[in-house]
Tab-separated table of C-alpha atoms in Angstrom:
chain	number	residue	atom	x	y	z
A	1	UNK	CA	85.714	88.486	113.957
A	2	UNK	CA	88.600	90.387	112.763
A	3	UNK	CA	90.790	93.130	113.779
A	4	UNK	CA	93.017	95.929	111.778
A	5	UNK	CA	95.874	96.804	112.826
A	6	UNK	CA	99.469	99.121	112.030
A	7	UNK	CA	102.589	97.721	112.382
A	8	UNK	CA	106.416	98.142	111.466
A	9	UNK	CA	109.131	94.825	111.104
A	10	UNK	CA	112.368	95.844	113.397
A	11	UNK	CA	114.577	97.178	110.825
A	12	UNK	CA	111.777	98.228	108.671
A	13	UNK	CA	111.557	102.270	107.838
A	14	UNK	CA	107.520	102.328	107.894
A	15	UNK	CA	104.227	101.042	109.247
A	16	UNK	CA	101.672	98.626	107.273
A	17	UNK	CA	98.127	97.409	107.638
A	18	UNK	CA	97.592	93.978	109.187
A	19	UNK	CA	94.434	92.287	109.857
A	20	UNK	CA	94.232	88.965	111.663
A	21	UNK	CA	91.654	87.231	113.434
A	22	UNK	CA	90.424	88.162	117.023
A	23	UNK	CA	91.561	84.341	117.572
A	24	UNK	CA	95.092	85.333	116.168
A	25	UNK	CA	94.700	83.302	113.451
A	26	UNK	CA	94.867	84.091	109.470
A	27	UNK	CA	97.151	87.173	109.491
A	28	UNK	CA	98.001	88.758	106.847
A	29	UNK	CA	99.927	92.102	105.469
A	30	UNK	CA	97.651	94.350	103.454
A	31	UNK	CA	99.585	97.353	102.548
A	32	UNK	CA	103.265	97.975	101.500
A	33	UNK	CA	105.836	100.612	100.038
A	34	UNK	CA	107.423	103.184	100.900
A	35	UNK	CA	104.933	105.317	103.120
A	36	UNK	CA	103.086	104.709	106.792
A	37	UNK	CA	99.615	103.495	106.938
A	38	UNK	CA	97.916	103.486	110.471
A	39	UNK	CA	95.150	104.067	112.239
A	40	UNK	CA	92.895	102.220	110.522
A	41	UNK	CA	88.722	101.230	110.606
A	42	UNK	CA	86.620	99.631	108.625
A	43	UNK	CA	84.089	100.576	106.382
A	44	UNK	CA	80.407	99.799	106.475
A	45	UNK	CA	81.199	97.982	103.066
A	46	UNK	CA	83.839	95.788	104.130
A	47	UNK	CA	86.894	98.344	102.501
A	48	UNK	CA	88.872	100.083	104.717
A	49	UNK	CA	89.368	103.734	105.680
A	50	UNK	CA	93.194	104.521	107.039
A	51	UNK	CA	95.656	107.406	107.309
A	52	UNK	CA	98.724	107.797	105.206
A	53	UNK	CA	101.488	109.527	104.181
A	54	UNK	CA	101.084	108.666	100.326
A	55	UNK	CA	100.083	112.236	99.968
A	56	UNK	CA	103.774	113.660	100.042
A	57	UNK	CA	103.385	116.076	101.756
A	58	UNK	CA	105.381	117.553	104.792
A	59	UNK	CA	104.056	119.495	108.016
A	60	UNK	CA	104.585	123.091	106.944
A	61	UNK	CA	106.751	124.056	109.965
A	62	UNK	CA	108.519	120.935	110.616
A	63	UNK	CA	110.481	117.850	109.305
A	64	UNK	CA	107.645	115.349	109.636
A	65	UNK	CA	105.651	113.927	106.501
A	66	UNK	CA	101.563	114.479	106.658
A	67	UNK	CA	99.525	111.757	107.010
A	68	UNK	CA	95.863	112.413	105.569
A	69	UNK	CA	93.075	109.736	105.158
A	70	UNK	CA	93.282	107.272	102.031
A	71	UNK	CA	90.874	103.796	101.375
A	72	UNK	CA	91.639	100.846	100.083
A	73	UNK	CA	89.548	97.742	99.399
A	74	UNK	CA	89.592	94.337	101.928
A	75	UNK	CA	92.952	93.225	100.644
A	76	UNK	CA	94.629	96.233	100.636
A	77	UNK	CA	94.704	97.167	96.805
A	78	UNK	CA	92.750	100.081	95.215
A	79	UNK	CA	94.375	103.111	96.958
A	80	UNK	CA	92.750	106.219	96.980
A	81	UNK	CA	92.989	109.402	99.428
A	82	UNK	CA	89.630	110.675	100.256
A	83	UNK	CA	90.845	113.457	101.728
A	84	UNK	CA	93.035	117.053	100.889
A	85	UNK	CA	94.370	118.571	104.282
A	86	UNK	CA	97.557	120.058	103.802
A	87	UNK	CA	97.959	118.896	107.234
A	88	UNK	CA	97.023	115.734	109.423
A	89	UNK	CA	93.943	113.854	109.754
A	90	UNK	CA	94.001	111.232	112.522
A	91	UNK	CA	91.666	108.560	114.068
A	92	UNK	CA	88.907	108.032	111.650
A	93	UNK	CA	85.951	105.922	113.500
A	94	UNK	CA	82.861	105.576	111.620
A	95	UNK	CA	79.618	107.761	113.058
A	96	UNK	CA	75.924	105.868	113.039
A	97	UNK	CA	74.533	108.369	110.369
A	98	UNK	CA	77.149	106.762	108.169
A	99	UNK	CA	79.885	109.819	108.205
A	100	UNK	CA	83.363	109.135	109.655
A	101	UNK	CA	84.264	111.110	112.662
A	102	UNK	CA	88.091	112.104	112.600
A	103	UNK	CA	90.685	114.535	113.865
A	104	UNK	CA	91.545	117.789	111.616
A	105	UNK	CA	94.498	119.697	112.106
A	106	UNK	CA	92.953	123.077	110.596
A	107	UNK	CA	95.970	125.099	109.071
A	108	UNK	CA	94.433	127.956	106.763
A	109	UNK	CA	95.341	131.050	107.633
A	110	UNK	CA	95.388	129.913	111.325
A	111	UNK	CA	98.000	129.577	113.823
A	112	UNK	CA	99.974	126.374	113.185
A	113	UNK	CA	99.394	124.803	116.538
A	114	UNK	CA	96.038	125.549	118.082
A	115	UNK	CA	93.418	124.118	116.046
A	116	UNK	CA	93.097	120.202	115.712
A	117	UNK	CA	89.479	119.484	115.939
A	118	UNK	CA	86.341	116.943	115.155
A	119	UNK	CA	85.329	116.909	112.003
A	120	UNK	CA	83.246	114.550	110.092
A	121	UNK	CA	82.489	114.077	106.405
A	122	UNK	CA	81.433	110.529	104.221
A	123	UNK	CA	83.354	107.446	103.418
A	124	UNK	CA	84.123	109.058	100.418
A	125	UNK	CA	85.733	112.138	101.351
A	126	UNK	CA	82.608	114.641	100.174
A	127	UNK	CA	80.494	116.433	102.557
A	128	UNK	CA	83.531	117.543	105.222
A	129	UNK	CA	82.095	119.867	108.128
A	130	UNK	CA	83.622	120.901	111.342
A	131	UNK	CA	81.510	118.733	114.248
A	132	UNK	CA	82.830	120.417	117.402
A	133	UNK	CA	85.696	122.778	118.123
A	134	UNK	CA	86.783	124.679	115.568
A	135	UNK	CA	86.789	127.848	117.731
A	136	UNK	CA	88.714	126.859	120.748
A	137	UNK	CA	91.993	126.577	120.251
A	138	UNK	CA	94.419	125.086	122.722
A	139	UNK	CA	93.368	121.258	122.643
A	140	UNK	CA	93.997	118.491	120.086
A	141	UNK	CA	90.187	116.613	120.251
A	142	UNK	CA	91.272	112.730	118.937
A	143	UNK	CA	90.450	109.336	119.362
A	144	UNK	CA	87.216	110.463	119.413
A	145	UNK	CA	83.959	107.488	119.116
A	146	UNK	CA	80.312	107.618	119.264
A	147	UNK	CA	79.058	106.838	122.360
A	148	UNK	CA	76.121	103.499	121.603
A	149	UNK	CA	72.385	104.674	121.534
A	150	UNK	CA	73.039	108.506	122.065
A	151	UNK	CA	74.023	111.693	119.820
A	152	UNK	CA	77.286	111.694	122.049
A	153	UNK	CA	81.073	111.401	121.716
A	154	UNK	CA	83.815	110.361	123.485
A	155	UNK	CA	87.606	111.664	122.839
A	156	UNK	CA	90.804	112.314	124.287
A	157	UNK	CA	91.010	116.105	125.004
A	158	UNK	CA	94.945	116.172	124.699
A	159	UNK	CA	96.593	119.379	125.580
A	160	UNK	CA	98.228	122.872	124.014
A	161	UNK	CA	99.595	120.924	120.519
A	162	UNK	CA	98.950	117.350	121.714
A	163	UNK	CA	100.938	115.161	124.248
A	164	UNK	CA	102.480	112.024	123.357
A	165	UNK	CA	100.063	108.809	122.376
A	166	UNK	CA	97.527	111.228	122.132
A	167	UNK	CA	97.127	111.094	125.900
A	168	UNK	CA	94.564	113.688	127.482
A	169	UNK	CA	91.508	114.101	129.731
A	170	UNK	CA	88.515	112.457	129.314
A	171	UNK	CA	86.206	114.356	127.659
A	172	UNK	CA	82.487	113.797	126.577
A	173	UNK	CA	80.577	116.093	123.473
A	174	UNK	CA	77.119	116.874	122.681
A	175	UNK	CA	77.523	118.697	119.281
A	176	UNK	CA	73.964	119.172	119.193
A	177	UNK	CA	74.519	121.994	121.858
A	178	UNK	CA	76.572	123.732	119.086
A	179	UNK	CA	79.402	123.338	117.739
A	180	UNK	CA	81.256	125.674	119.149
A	181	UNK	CA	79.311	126.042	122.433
A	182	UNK	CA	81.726	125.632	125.477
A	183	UNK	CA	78.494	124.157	127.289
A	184	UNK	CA	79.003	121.261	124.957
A	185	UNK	CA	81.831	119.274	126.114
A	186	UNK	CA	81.814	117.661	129.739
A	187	UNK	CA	85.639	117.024	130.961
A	188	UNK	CA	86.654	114.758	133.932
A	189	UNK	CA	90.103	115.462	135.384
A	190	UNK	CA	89.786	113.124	138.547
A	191	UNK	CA	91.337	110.847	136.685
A	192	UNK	CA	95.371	111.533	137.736
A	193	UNK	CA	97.213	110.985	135.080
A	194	UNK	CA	96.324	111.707	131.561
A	195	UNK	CA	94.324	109.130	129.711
A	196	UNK	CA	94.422	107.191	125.986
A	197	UNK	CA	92.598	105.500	123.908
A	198	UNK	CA	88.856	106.081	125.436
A	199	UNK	CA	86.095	103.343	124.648
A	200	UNK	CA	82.553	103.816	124.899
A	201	UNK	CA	80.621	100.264	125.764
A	202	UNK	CA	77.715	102.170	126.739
A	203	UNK	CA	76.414	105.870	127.888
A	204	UNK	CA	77.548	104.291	131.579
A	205	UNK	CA	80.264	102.221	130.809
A	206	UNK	CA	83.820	103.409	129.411
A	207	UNK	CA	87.451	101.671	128.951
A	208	UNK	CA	90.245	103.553	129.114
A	209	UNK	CA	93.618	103.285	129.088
A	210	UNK	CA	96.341	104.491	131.697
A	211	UNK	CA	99.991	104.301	131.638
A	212	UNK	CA	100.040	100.530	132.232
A	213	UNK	CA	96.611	100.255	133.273
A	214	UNK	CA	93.416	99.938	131.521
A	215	UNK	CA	90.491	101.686	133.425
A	216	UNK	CA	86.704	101.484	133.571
A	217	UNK	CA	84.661	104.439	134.397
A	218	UNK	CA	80.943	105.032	134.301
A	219	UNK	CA	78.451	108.336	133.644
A	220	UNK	CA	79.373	110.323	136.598
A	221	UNK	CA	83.145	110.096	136.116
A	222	UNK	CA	83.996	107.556	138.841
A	223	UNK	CA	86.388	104.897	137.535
A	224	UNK	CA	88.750	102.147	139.012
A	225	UNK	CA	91.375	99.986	137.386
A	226	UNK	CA	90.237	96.847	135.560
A	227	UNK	CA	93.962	95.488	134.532
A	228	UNK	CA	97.625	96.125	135.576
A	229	UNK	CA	100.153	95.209	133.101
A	230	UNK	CA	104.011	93.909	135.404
A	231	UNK	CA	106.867	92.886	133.879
């Protein structure tokens, strides 16, 4: 019955955690200071798992700070980082097995724009393993979600270093093919423009989003708009 959310005042320099009701009722600010918190999820527990740039750290080859995964408790207090990239996690989402699913931008000894895959590793940072991708460079695999009552995942296959919003094709994985098994990953690009945010409701049943349009698609890849946003 409630939602998490990032946010920044006008004016402001940085983005906070919010959490209201889905009625829009009873928000509140959880998280302050000087750094951004965003994308967050909750926890199975009822804290909250989000990424920030409280590490102080910036992008090894260019001017922007790194945002890596911290958790807090329900109110926002009891900071912690649960994770030690030198570079960027993104878009934690929690898996059914109880691990969190999220975006790695791997940067070891590796070129410094190719590799941002899925990786997965417990609410507590421990256990971190690659899930699918770390051999094919070229894509940034995000906003990725486990598709309800299979081994599946959805995510936004964005291209070369990533395009803006993390927009991309649609793309479906079966890491139990392999992880770094080509077979593995099903892509749909009958869908025009690039996509955001993908959804899973159900193996058939997908929301996406679309420039200012928020699609449905099913199994087989055939989708049609469900809203238009006019001015």
């Amino acid at each position: 019955r409630k939602m998490l959310f990032s946010y920044r005042k006008a004016g402001a320099h940085n983005y906070h955690l919010y959490e209201m009701g889905v009625d829009g009722a009873g928000l509140r600010q959880l998280t302050s200071g000087e750094f951004d918190d965003f994308e967050p999820t909750y926890l199975p527990g009822g804290e909250i798992l989000f990424v920030s740039t409280r590490c102080r750290r910036w992008v090894s080859c260019w001017k922007t700070h790194v945002g890596i995964m911290h958790r807090c408790d329900s109110k926002g207090g009891n900071i912690r980082p649960v994770s030690c990239n030198i570079e960027h996690d993104n878009t934690p989402w929690m898996l059914p097995d109880g691990r969190v699913l999220y975006m790695r931008w791997e940067y070891v000894d590796r070129s410094q724009m190719d590799f941002h895959h899925l990786w997965a590793m417990f609410p507590d940072g421990t256990g971190q393993a690659i899930v699918y991708g770390n051999q094919s460079p070229g894509t940034v695999m995000i906003d990725a979600k486990p598709i309800p009552g299979t081994r599946k995942l959805i995510a936004s296959f964005s291209p070369g270093h990533g395009a803006n919003e993390h927009s991309g094709r649609v793309a479906i994985v079966s890491p139990d093919i392999g992880p770094d098994d080509p077979a593995a990953v099903q892509q749909f690009s009958n869908m025009g423009a690039l996509i955001r945010d993908p959804f899973p409701v159900s193996e058939d049943c997908f929301i996406l989003a679309q420039n200012n349009r928020i699609l449905v698609m099913d199994g087989s890849g055939k989708w049609e708009p469900l809203y238009t946003h006019t001015a």
